[in-house]
C-alpha cells in the first residue's frame, strides 16, 4: 500500500514550466496541429522550439544542460503540449525519456557528450529502440544481437515501431549479448548515433493517429559502435528498459490527459453553440452527463498521474503507480474522445473539427510503452505479491 501524502500544490518551478509549455502550446503548437496531422509533416521547427524553451530534457540535471525541473514539471509540460498536438508530444516524451536514461545510467563521458546536445536540440530527437517485429510486449524475446569484436560491438537485427527514428540524433538500442535462453538476463543497451553506418531506416508507418509523429522500422547490418557505447552493464539492459519505461508511462498518461482535455474543451464549446429543439445542446441532460463523466475521468487520471510523478520525484518505487496512471488515463482518453465525437454528431466525424483527430490520436496511448494488458500484468503482480 502506498504510504505518504501527495503534495498537490505546485512549486514555483513547476508553475513556470507549466506556464511556459501552455503558452508555447497555444501560440505555436495548436495552430499547426491539424496540418501536421493532415500532411504527416514532421514538425521539426516546433520540436526545435521545445528544446529552445527547455522542454526536451526537463528532468535532466542542470549541470548536464537539462532544465532540472523534476518529474511533476515534466508531466505537466507533457499535458500541455499533448493538448495541442499529440504527435509533437510523443516525440517530446521519448526524447525526454532517452535524455533521462543517459543521465541516469550513462558514464560521465556519455552524459557529458549526449545530454547537453539533447537538451539544446542539437540532437533533435532521442529514440528508444526496444521493440522488434516479433517482440513488443515481451522484449525478453528480442533477436537483435550485439557481438563483441575487439574494441567494438557489432549489431545485427531489426527493430519496429521506433518513434522519431527517421530523425533521431541518438538511439538507445537493446540487443542480445548472451544466448536467447538467457532471455531478459542476456540483453544490453547501446548508444547509437543517427546516420551510423549499417543503420537502415525503413519506410514510415501509415498510422491511424499521431500521424505527424515519425514511426519507422530499423535494420542493423553489421553496425559497429565502440565499446564505450555500452549503456550500463553488459547484460544489464533489460532493467534499464523497464526503469525507463516506468518513467515513460508517466509521460504517456500525461499525453492521454492532454488529448482528453482538448476533446472536453472542444465539446463544451460546441455544446454551448449548437442548438437542438430550440436550446443549446448543453441544456440537455444527455449532454451534461457526458460532460460530467468526461471531466470526472480526466480529474481521476490527473490525480493518478500526479501521484506516480510525485512518487518518482520522491525516489519511492513507482512502477505500479505509473502503470495504473497509464492504463487508466489512456482508456479514459479513448472514452472521452469517443464521447466528444458523439457530442459533435456528424461534425465529429469529419476533419473540419478536431474531435476525430483526438480519437485517432488517443487510441495509441493504450498500445505503446506497454499495452493496457501489460500495465495490468504489472499492477496484478504487485497486487498478488
Ligand atoms: N524496474 C526494475 N527492474 C525490473 C522492472 C522494473 N520496472 N520490471 C522488471 N524488472 C526486472 C525484474 O526484477 C527481473 O530482474 P531479476 O532477473 O534480477 O529478477 C528482470 O527485470 C526480469 O523481469 P521479469 O521476469 O518480470 O520480466 P518479464 O519478461 O516477465 O517481463 C513485463 C515483465 C512487465 C511484462 C515487461 O516485459 C514489460 O514491461 N513489457 C512491455 C514492454 C513495453 O512496454 N514495450 C514498449 C515499447 S517502447 C515504446 O513503445 C516506445 C515508443 O517509441 C513510444
Short mmCIF file of C-alpha atoms and ligand atoms in Angstrom, two decimals:
data_model
loop_
_atom_site.label_atom_id
_atom_site.label_comp_id
_atom_site.label_asym_id
_atom_site.label_seq_id
_atom_site.Cartn_x
_atom_site.Cartn_y
_atom_site.Cartn_z
CA UNK A 1 0.00 0.00 0.00
CA UNK A 2 1.26 3.48 -0.84
CA UNK A 3 2.37 5.41 2.24
CA UNK A 4 2.76 9.18 2.37
CA UNK A 5 0.79 12.11 1.12
CA UNK A 6 0.91 13.52 -2.40
CA UNK A 7 1.53 17.25 -2.31
CA UNK A 8 -0.93 18.75 -4.79
CA UNK A 9 0.43 22.30 -4.56
CA UNK A 10 2.75 23.17 -7.43
CA UNK A 11 6.01 24.91 -6.57
CA UNK A 12 7.37 27.91 -8.49
CA UNK A 13 9.43 25.80 -10.89
CA UNK A 14 6.51 23.52 -11.73
CA UNK A 15 4.20 26.51 -12.28
CA UNK A 16 6.79 28.15 -14.52
CA UNK A 17 7.29 25.01 -16.63
CA UNK A 18 3.52 24.57 -16.92
CA UNK A 19 3.03 28.22 -17.94
CA UNK A 20 5.89 28.08 -20.45
CA UNK A 21 4.54 24.88 -22.02
CA UNK A 22 0.97 26.21 -22.09
CA UNK A 23 2.00 29.44 -23.76
CA UNK A 24 4.08 27.62 -26.40
CA UNK A 25 1.34 25.04 -26.96
CA UNK A 26 -1.29 27.73 -27.52
CA UNK A 27 0.81 30.10 -29.61
CA UNK A 28 2.95 27.72 -31.68
CA UNK A 29 1.80 24.11 -31.49
CA UNK A 30 -2.02 24.19 -31.57
CA UNK A 31 -2.35 26.33 -34.73
CA UNK A 32 -0.20 23.80 -36.63
CA UNK A 33 -1.68 20.58 -35.24
CA UNK A 34 -4.37 19.97 -37.89
CA UNK A 35 -1.86 20.49 -40.72
CA UNK A 36 0.74 18.27 -39.01
CA UNK A 37 -1.88 15.50 -38.89
CA UNK A 38 -3.23 16.11 -42.38
CA UNK A 39 0.12 16.27 -44.17
CA UNK A 40 2.07 13.94 -41.84
CA UNK A 41 4.65 16.67 -41.90
CA UNK A 42 7.48 16.19 -39.39
CA UNK A 43 7.24 19.24 -37.08
CA UNK A 44 10.97 19.99 -36.99
CA UNK A 45 10.69 23.68 -36.10
CA UNK A 46 8.06 23.03 -33.44
CA UNK A 47 10.34 20.43 -31.82
CA UNK A 48 13.36 22.69 -32.06
CA UNK A 49 11.28 25.35 -30.29
CA UNK A 50 10.56 22.87 -27.49
CA UNK A 51 14.30 22.43 -26.95
CA UNK A 52 14.77 26.23 -27.00
CA UNK A 53 12.37 26.60 -24.06
CA UNK A 54 13.90 23.71 -22.11
CA UNK A 55 11.24 21.06 -22.67
CA UNK A 56 13.35 18.31 -24.26
CA UNK A 57 15.30 17.45 -21.10
CA UNK A 58 13.01 18.57 -18.30
CA UNK A 59 14.14 16.04 -15.70
CA UNK A 60 17.82 16.04 -16.74
CA UNK A 61 20.10 17.82 -14.23
CA UNK A 62 21.04 21.41 -14.99
CA UNK A 63 24.77 20.60 -14.93
CA UNK A 64 24.13 18.35 -17.96
CA UNK A 65 22.25 21.09 -19.77
CA UNK A 66 18.75 19.96 -18.74
CA UNK A 67 16.06 22.00 -17.00
CA UNK A 68 16.46 20.02 -13.75
CA UNK A 69 12.78 20.74 -13.09
CA UNK A 70 11.71 17.25 -11.99
CA UNK A 71 9.10 14.67 -12.84
CA UNK A 72 5.95 16.61 -11.94
CA UNK A 73 7.07 19.51 -14.12
CA UNK A 74 7.72 17.05 -16.95
CA UNK A 75 4.23 15.54 -16.58
CA UNK A 76 2.60 18.99 -16.58
CA UNK A 77 4.52 20.07 -19.68
CA UNK A 78 3.54 16.87 -21.49
CA UNK A 79 -0.13 17.50 -20.69
CA UNK A 80 0.08 20.99 -22.18
CA UNK A 81 1.88 20.01 -25.38
CA UNK A 82 -0.37 16.97 -25.92
CA UNK A 83 -3.46 19.17 -25.52
CA UNK A 84 -2.24 20.99 -28.61
CA UNK A 85 -0.67 18.20 -30.69
CA UNK A 86 -0.31 14.56 -29.66
CA UNK A 87 2.21 13.87 -32.46
CA UNK A 88 4.58 16.53 -31.19
CA UNK A 89 4.03 15.37 -27.61
CA UNK A 90 5.04 11.74 -28.15
CA UNK A 91 8.34 12.74 -29.77
CA UNK A 92 8.95 15.12 -26.87
CA UNK A 93 8.16 12.32 -24.44
CA UNK A 94 10.53 9.77 -25.95
CA UNK A 95 13.32 12.34 -26.27
CA UNK A 96 12.94 13.23 -22.59
CA UNK A 97 12.99 9.52 -21.73
CA UNK A 98 16.21 8.95 -23.69
CA UNK A 99 17.92 12.01 -22.16
CA UNK A 100 16.94 10.91 -18.69
CA UNK A 101 18.16 7.34 -19.26
CA UNK A 102 21.57 8.61 -20.41
CA UNK A 103 21.74 10.97 -17.42
CA UNK A 104 20.86 8.15 -15.04
CA UNK A 105 22.73 5.16 -16.46
CA UNK A 106 25.47 6.72 -18.59
CA UNK A 107 29.17 7.07 -17.88
CA UNK A 108 30.42 10.61 -17.25
CA UNK A 109 31.63 10.75 -20.85
CA UNK A 110 28.28 9.59 -22.24
CA UNK A 111 26.34 12.03 -20.07
CA UNK A 112 28.57 14.97 -20.90
CA UNK A 113 28.50 14.22 -24.60
CA UNK A 114 24.80 13.48 -25.20
CA UNK A 115 22.70 15.20 -22.53
CA UNK A 116 23.58 18.81 -23.42
CA UNK A 117 23.01 18.02 -27.11
CA UNK A 118 19.58 16.56 -26.46
CA UNK A 119 18.64 19.44 -24.18
CA UNK A 120 19.70 22.10 -26.69
CA UNK A 121 18.06 20.42 -29.69
CA UNK A 122 21.40 19.95 -31.46
CA UNK A 123 20.43 16.28 -31.22
CA UNK A 124 16.80 16.98 -32.03
CA UNK A 125 15.28 13.64 -31.11
CA UNK A 126 16.14 10.65 -28.99
CA UNK A 127 14.68 7.27 -29.95
CA UNK A 128 14.02 4.18 -27.87
CA UNK A 129 14.75 1.08 -29.95
CA UNK A 130 13.45 -1.82 -27.86
CA UNK A 131 10.53 -3.41 -29.75
CA UNK A 132 11.03 -5.78 -32.65
CA UNK A 133 8.69 -7.17 -35.30
CA UNK A 134 8.18 -10.28 -33.12
CA UNK A 135 8.89 -8.86 -29.66
CA UNK A 136 6.80 -5.96 -28.35
CA UNK A 137 5.08 -6.87 -25.08
CA UNK A 138 7.80 -9.45 -24.45
CA UNK A 139 11.10 -7.66 -25.07
CA UNK A 140 12.95 -10.55 -23.40
CA UNK A 141 12.26 -12.42 -26.65
CA UNK A 142 14.23 -9.99 -28.81
CA UNK A 143 16.53 -11.32 -31.53
CA UNK A 144 18.78 -8.37 -32.38
CA UNK A 145 22.31 -9.30 -31.38
CA UNK A 146 25.44 -7.43 -30.37
CA UNK A 147 28.71 -9.32 -30.72
CA UNK A 148 31.97 -8.11 -29.21
CA UNK A 149 34.76 -7.68 -31.77
CA UNK A 150 37.92 -6.23 -30.22
CA UNK A 151 37.15 -2.69 -29.06
CA UNK A 152 33.81 -2.66 -30.81
CA UNK A 153 30.31 -4.12 -30.66
CA UNK A 154 28.71 -5.31 -33.87
CA UNK A 155 24.90 -5.07 -34.04
CA UNK A 156 22.69 -7.12 -36.36
CA UNK A 157 18.91 -7.33 -36.40
CA UNK A 158 15.74 -5.31 -36.73
CA UNK A 159 13.57 -3.02 -34.60
CA UNK A 160 9.98 -1.95 -35.10
CA UNK A 161 7.70 0.99 -34.12
CA UNK A 162 10.56 3.35 -33.42
CA UNK A 163 9.14 6.77 -32.57
CA UNK A 164 11.10 9.58 -34.19
CA UNK A 165 13.58 7.09 -35.67
CA UNK A 166 13.81 8.79 -39.06
CA UNK A 167 15.13 11.98 -37.47
CA UNK A 168 16.82 10.81 -34.25
CA UNK A 169 20.30 12.02 -33.39
CA UNK A 170 20.61 9.32 -30.73
CA UNK A 171 19.10 5.86 -30.38
CA UNK A 172 19.17 3.66 -27.32
CA UNK A 173 19.28 0.21 -28.90
CA UNK A 174 18.71 -3.02 -26.99
CA UNK A 175 20.38 -6.19 -28.23
CA UNK A 176 21.16 -9.73 -27.10
CA UNK A 177 24.65 -10.09 -25.71
CA UNK A 178 24.06 -13.62 -24.43
CA UNK A 179 22.22 -16.64 -25.92
CA UNK A 180 18.40 -16.47 -26.32
CA UNK A 181 17.81 -18.86 -23.43
CA UNK A 182 19.14 -16.19 -21.06
CA UNK A 183 16.05 -14.15 -22.00
CA UNK A 184 15.89 -10.86 -20.03
CA UNK A 185 19.29 -11.57 -18.38
CA UNK A 186 21.18 -11.53 -21.69
CA UNK A 187 20.27 -8.10 -23.05
CA UNK A 188 22.44 -4.97 -23.13
CA UNK A 189 21.85 -1.49 -24.42
CA UNK A 190 23.91 0.72 -26.65
CA UNK A 191 24.04 4.33 -27.69
CA UNK A 192 23.88 4.56 -31.47
CA UNK A 193 24.09 7.88 -33.28
CA UNK A 194 21.77 8.82 -36.12
CA UNK A 195 23.42 8.31 -39.50
CA UNK A 196 25.66 5.47 -38.24
CA UNK A 197 27.00 3.20 -40.97
CA UNK A 198 24.97 -0.04 -41.03
CA UNK A 199 21.79 1.64 -39.73
CA UNK A 200 18.96 1.43 -42.21
CA UNK A 201 15.81 3.44 -41.58
CA UNK A 202 12.67 1.88 -43.08
CA UNK A 203 9.53 3.38 -44.56
CA UNK A 204 7.46 5.44 -42.08
CA UNK A 205 4.30 3.67 -40.92
CA UNK A 206 0.96 4.90 -42.27
CA UNK A 207 -0.78 5.24 -38.93
CA UNK A 208 -4.35 5.77 -37.72
CA UNK A 209 -3.32 8.64 -35.42
CA UNK A 210 -0.32 10.67 -34.26
CA UNK A 211 0.33 10.98 -37.99
CA UNK A 212 2.88 13.76 -37.58
CA UNK A 213 4.98 11.54 -35.35
CA UNK A 214 7.54 9.64 -37.35
CA UNK A 215 7.37 5.86 -36.68
CA UNK A 216 9.82 3.64 -38.53
CA UNK A 217 11.35 0.18 -38.55
CA UNK A 218 15.14 -0.04 -38.25
CA UNK A 219 17.65 -2.55 -39.54
CA UNK A 220 21.17 -3.06 -38.24
CA UNK A 221 23.51 -4.66 -40.70
CA UNK A 222 26.90 -5.16 -39.06
CA UNK A 223 26.55 -1.78 -37.35
CA UNK A 224 29.70 -1.08 -35.34
CA UNK A 225 29.84 1.00 -32.19
CA UNK A 226 32.82 1.46 -29.89
CA UNK A 227 32.94 -0.46 -26.60
CA UNK A 228 32.27 2.88 -24.91
CA UNK A 229 28.77 2.94 -26.47
CA UNK A 230 27.52 0.33 -23.98
CA UNK A 231 24.96 1.99 -21.66
CA UNK A 232 25.04 0.45 -18.19
CA UNK A 233 26.35 -3.04 -17.51
CA UNK A 234 26.77 -5.78 -20.08
CA UNK A 235 23.64 -7.97 -19.84
CA UNK A 236 22.02 -5.34 -17.61
CA UNK A 237 20.00 -3.71 -20.36
CA UNK A 238 16.57 -5.21 -19.63
CA UNK A 239 16.29 -3.49 -16.28
CA UNK A 240 17.31 -0.18 -17.83
CA UNK A 241 14.45 -0.62 -20.33
CA UNK A 242 11.98 -1.41 -17.56
CA UNK A 243 13.06 1.51 -15.41
CA UNK A 244 12.98 3.92 -18.34
CA UNK A 245 9.52 2.65 -19.31
CA UNK A 246 8.23 3.15 -15.78
CA UNK A 247 9.02 6.84 -16.22
CA UNK A 248 7.85 6.84 -19.84
CA UNK A 249 4.43 5.63 -18.71
CA UNK A 250 4.01 8.81 -16.67
CA UNK A 251 4.70 10.66 -19.92
CA UNK A 252 2.08 8.68 -21.85
CA UNK A 253 -0.54 9.08 -19.13
CA UNK A 254 0.12 12.82 -19.36
CA UNK A 255 -0.17 12.69 -23.12
CA UNK A 256 -3.52 10.91 -22.83
CA UNK A 257 -4.69 13.52 -20.32
CA UNK A 258 -3.74 16.36 -22.64
CA UNK A 259 -5.63 14.82 -25.55
CA UNK A 260 -8.70 14.20 -23.37
CA UNK A 261 -8.67 17.77 -22.06
CA UNK A 262 -8.61 19.14 -25.59
CA UNK A 263 -11.57 16.92 -26.51
CA UNK A 264 -13.52 18.07 -23.44
CA UNK A 265 -12.88 21.78 -24.02
CA UNK A 266 -13.96 21.50 -27.65
CA UNK A 267 -17.05 19.52 -26.62
CA UNK A 268 -18.07 22.20 -24.10
CA UNK A 269 -17.64 24.96 -26.70
CA UNK A 270 -19.64 23.01 -29.26
CA UNK A 271 -22.37 22.06 -26.79
CA UNK A 272 -22.91 25.72 -25.88
CA UNK A 273 -23.15 26.82 -29.53
CA UNK A 274 -25.11 24.04 -31.15
CA UNK A 275 -28.87 24.14 -30.68
CA UNK A 276 -31.46 21.39 -30.99
CA UNK A 277 -35.13 21.56 -30.05
CA UNK A 278 -34.71 25.32 -29.60
CA UNK A 279 -31.97 25.21 -26.93
CA UNK A 280 -28.17 24.72 -26.85
CA UNK A 281 -27.45 21.01 -26.60
CA UNK A 282 -25.57 21.80 -23.35
CA UNK A 283 -29.02 22.29 -21.82
CA UNK A 284 -29.90 18.66 -22.41
CA UNK A 285 -29.18 16.32 -19.55
CA UNK A 286 -27.92 13.69 -22.00
CA UNK A 287 -25.04 16.01 -22.91
CA UNK A 288 -24.47 17.25 -19.37
CA UNK A 289 -23.99 13.69 -18.16
CA UNK A 290 -21.47 13.02 -20.86
CA UNK A 291 -19.54 16.18 -19.95
CA UNK A 292 -19.71 15.30 -16.26
CA UNK A 293 -18.28 11.82 -16.87
CA UNK A 294 -15.58 13.24 -19.14
CA UNK A 295 -14.47 15.76 -16.52
CA UNK A 296 -14.55 13.17 -13.73
CA UNK A 297 -12.41 10.75 -15.72
CA UNK A 298 -9.91 13.48 -16.54
CA UNK A 299 -9.61 14.55 -12.91
CA UNK A 300 -9.16 10.95 -11.72
CA UNK A 301 -6.45 10.33 -14.34
CA UNK A 302 -4.77 13.59 -13.36
CA UNK A 303 -4.59 12.53 -9.73
CA UNK A 304 -3.18 9.09 -10.62
CA UNK A 305 -0.58 10.67 -12.91
CA UNK A 306 0.43 13.25 -10.32
CA UNK A 307 0.76 10.54 -7.68
CA UNK A 308 3.06 8.50 -9.91
CA UNK A 309 5.11 11.58 -10.81
CA UNK A 310 5.34 12.64 -7.17
CA UNK A 311 6.47 9.16 -6.07
CA UNK A 312 9.15 9.06 -8.74
CA UNK A 313 10.30 12.53 -7.73
CA UNK A 314 10.48 11.43 -4.07
CA UNK A 315 12.65 8.46 -5.05
CA UNK A 316 9.98 5.96 -4.00
CA UNK A 317 9.18 2.80 -6.01
CA UNK A 318 6.55 3.83 -8.57
CA UNK A 319 6.23 1.05 -11.21
CA UNK A 320 2.73 0.07 -10.12
CA UNK A 321 1.57 3.67 -9.79
CA UNK A 322 2.91 4.56 -13.26
CA UNK A 323 1.16 1.52 -14.75
CA UNK A 324 -2.10 2.49 -13.01
CA UNK A 325 -1.85 6.06 -14.29
CA UNK A 326 -1.08 4.88 -17.81
CA UNK A 327 -3.80 2.27 -18.13
CA UNK A 328 -6.44 4.49 -16.55
CA UNK A 329 -5.53 7.67 -18.42
CA UNK A 330 -5.23 6.01 -21.82
CA UNK A 331 -8.54 4.15 -21.55
CA UNK A 332 -10.18 7.27 -20.14
CA UNK A 333 -8.85 9.33 -23.06
CA UNK A 334 -10.31 6.93 -25.62
CA UNK A 335 -13.71 7.06 -23.85
CA UNK A 336 -13.62 10.84 -23.55
CA UNK A 337 -12.63 11.35 -27.19
CA UNK A 338 -15.31 8.91 -28.31
CA UNK A 339 -17.90 10.92 -26.37
CA UNK A 340 -16.53 14.14 -27.87
CA UNK A 341 -17.23 12.72 -31.33
CA UNK A 342 -20.73 11.77 -30.20
CA UNK A 343 -21.43 15.24 -28.81
CA UNK A 344 -20.30 16.77 -32.11
CA UNK A 345 -22.63 14.41 -34.02
CA UNK A 346 -21.90 14.33 -37.75
CA UNK A 347 -19.40 17.16 -37.29
CA UNK A 348 -17.42 14.91 -35.01
CA UNK A 349 -16.86 12.51 -37.86
CA UNK A 350 -15.34 14.95 -40.34
CA UNK A 351 -11.97 16.63 -40.39
CA UNK A 352 -13.31 20.19 -40.10
CA UNK A 353 -13.41 19.60 -36.33
CA UNK A 354 -10.59 18.24 -34.18
CA UNK A 355 -12.72 15.65 -32.36
CA UNK A 356 -11.96 12.84 -34.81
CA UNK A 357 -8.21 13.57 -34.66
CA UNK A 358 -8.26 13.39 -30.88
CA UNK A 359 -9.95 9.98 -31.00
CA UNK A 360 -7.43 8.66 -33.52
CA UNK A 361 -4.54 10.11 -31.51
CA UNK A 362 -5.80 8.81 -28.16
CA UNK A 363 -6.11 5.21 -29.34
CA UNK A 364 -2.37 4.52 -29.46
CA UNK A 365 -1.87 5.51 -25.83
CA UNK A 366 -3.45 2.13 -24.96
CA UNK A 367 -0.77 0.39 -27.02
CA UNK A 368 2.68 1.99 -26.83
CA UNK A 369 5.06 2.00 -23.87
CA UNK A 370 3.26 -1.15 -22.75
CA UNK A 371 -0.27 -2.13 -23.78
CA UNK A 372 -3.19 -1.86 -21.35
CA UNK A 373 -2.83 -5.61 -20.87
CA UNK A 374 0.85 -5.27 -19.89
CA UNK A 375 0.01 -2.46 -17.43
CA UNK A 376 -2.49 -4.82 -15.81
CA UNK A 377 0.21 -7.51 -15.62
CA UNK A 378 2.50 -5.06 -13.80
CA UNK A 379 -0.30 -3.97 -11.43
CA UNK A 380 -1.62 -7.51 -10.96
CA UNK A 381 1.78 -8.86 -9.94
CA UNK A 382 2.09 -6.30 -7.16
CA UNK A 383 -1.49 -6.81 -6.02
CA UNK A 384 -0.74 -10.51 -5.62
CA UNK A 385 2.75 -10.10 -4.13
N1 LIG B 1 12.23 -1.87 -12.72
C1 LIG B 1 13.39 -2.53 -12.45
N2 LIG B 1 13.58 -3.84 -12.73
C2 LIG B 1 12.55 -4.50 -13.29
C3 LIG B 1 11.32 -3.89 -13.58
C4 LIG B 1 11.17 -2.52 -13.27
N3 LIG B 1 10.04 -1.86 -13.53
N4 LIG B 1 10.49 -4.80 -14.15
C5 LIG B 1 11.17 -5.95 -14.19
N5 LIG B 1 12.42 -5.78 -13.67
C6 LIG B 1 13.48 -6.77 -13.50
C7 LIG B 1 13.00 -7.95 -12.65
O1 LIG B 1 13.15 -7.66 -11.28
C8 LIG B 1 13.87 -9.08 -13.13
O2 LIG B 1 15.12 -8.96 -12.51
P1 LIG B 1 15.88 -10.28 -11.91
O3 LIG B 1 16.20 -11.10 -13.14
O4 LIG B 1 17.10 -9.72 -11.24
O5 LIG B 1 14.92 -10.95 -11.01
C9 LIG B 1 14.05 -8.76 -14.61
O6 LIG B 1 13.79 -7.35 -14.77
C10 LIG B 1 13.10 -9.53 -15.49
O7 LIG B 1 11.81 -9.20 -15.04
P2 LIG B 1 10.53 -10.13 -15.34
O8 LIG B 1 10.88 -11.56 -15.08
O9 LIG B 1 9.39 -9.54 -14.60
O10 LIG B 1 10.39 -9.91 -16.90
P3 LIG B 1 9.27 -10.40 -17.89
O11 LIG B 1 9.94 -10.88 -19.11
O12 LIG B 1 8.30 -11.29 -17.19
O13 LIG B 1 8.55 -9.03 -18.31
C11 LIG B 1 6.95 -7.23 -18.29
C12 LIG B 1 7.83 -8.22 -17.49
C13 LIG B 1 6.44 -6.24 -17.26
C14 LIG B 1 5.80 -7.91 -18.97
C15 LIG B 1 7.84 -6.50 -19.33
O14 LIG B 1 8.24 -7.36 -20.33
C16 LIG B 1 7.16 -5.32 -19.99
O15 LIG B 1 7.06 -4.23 -19.39
N6 LIG B 1 6.73 -5.47 -21.26
C17 LIG B 1 6.23 -4.34 -22.05
C18 LIG B 1 7.33 -3.71 -22.83
C19 LIG B 1 6.95 -2.34 -23.32
O16 LIG B 1 6.41 -1.53 -22.58
N7 LIG B 1 7.29 -2.04 -24.57
C20 LIG B 1 7.06 -0.74 -25.09
C21 LIG B 1 7.97 -0.49 -26.22
S1 LIG B 1 8.81 1.04 -26.16
C22 LIG B 1 7.78 2.20 -26.82
O17 LIG B 1 6.63 1.99 -27.04
C23 LIG B 1 8.47 3.49 -27.01
C24 LIG B 1 7.96 4.39 -28.06
O18 LIG B 1 8.65 4.62 -29.03
C25 LIG B 1 6.69 5.15 -27.86
#
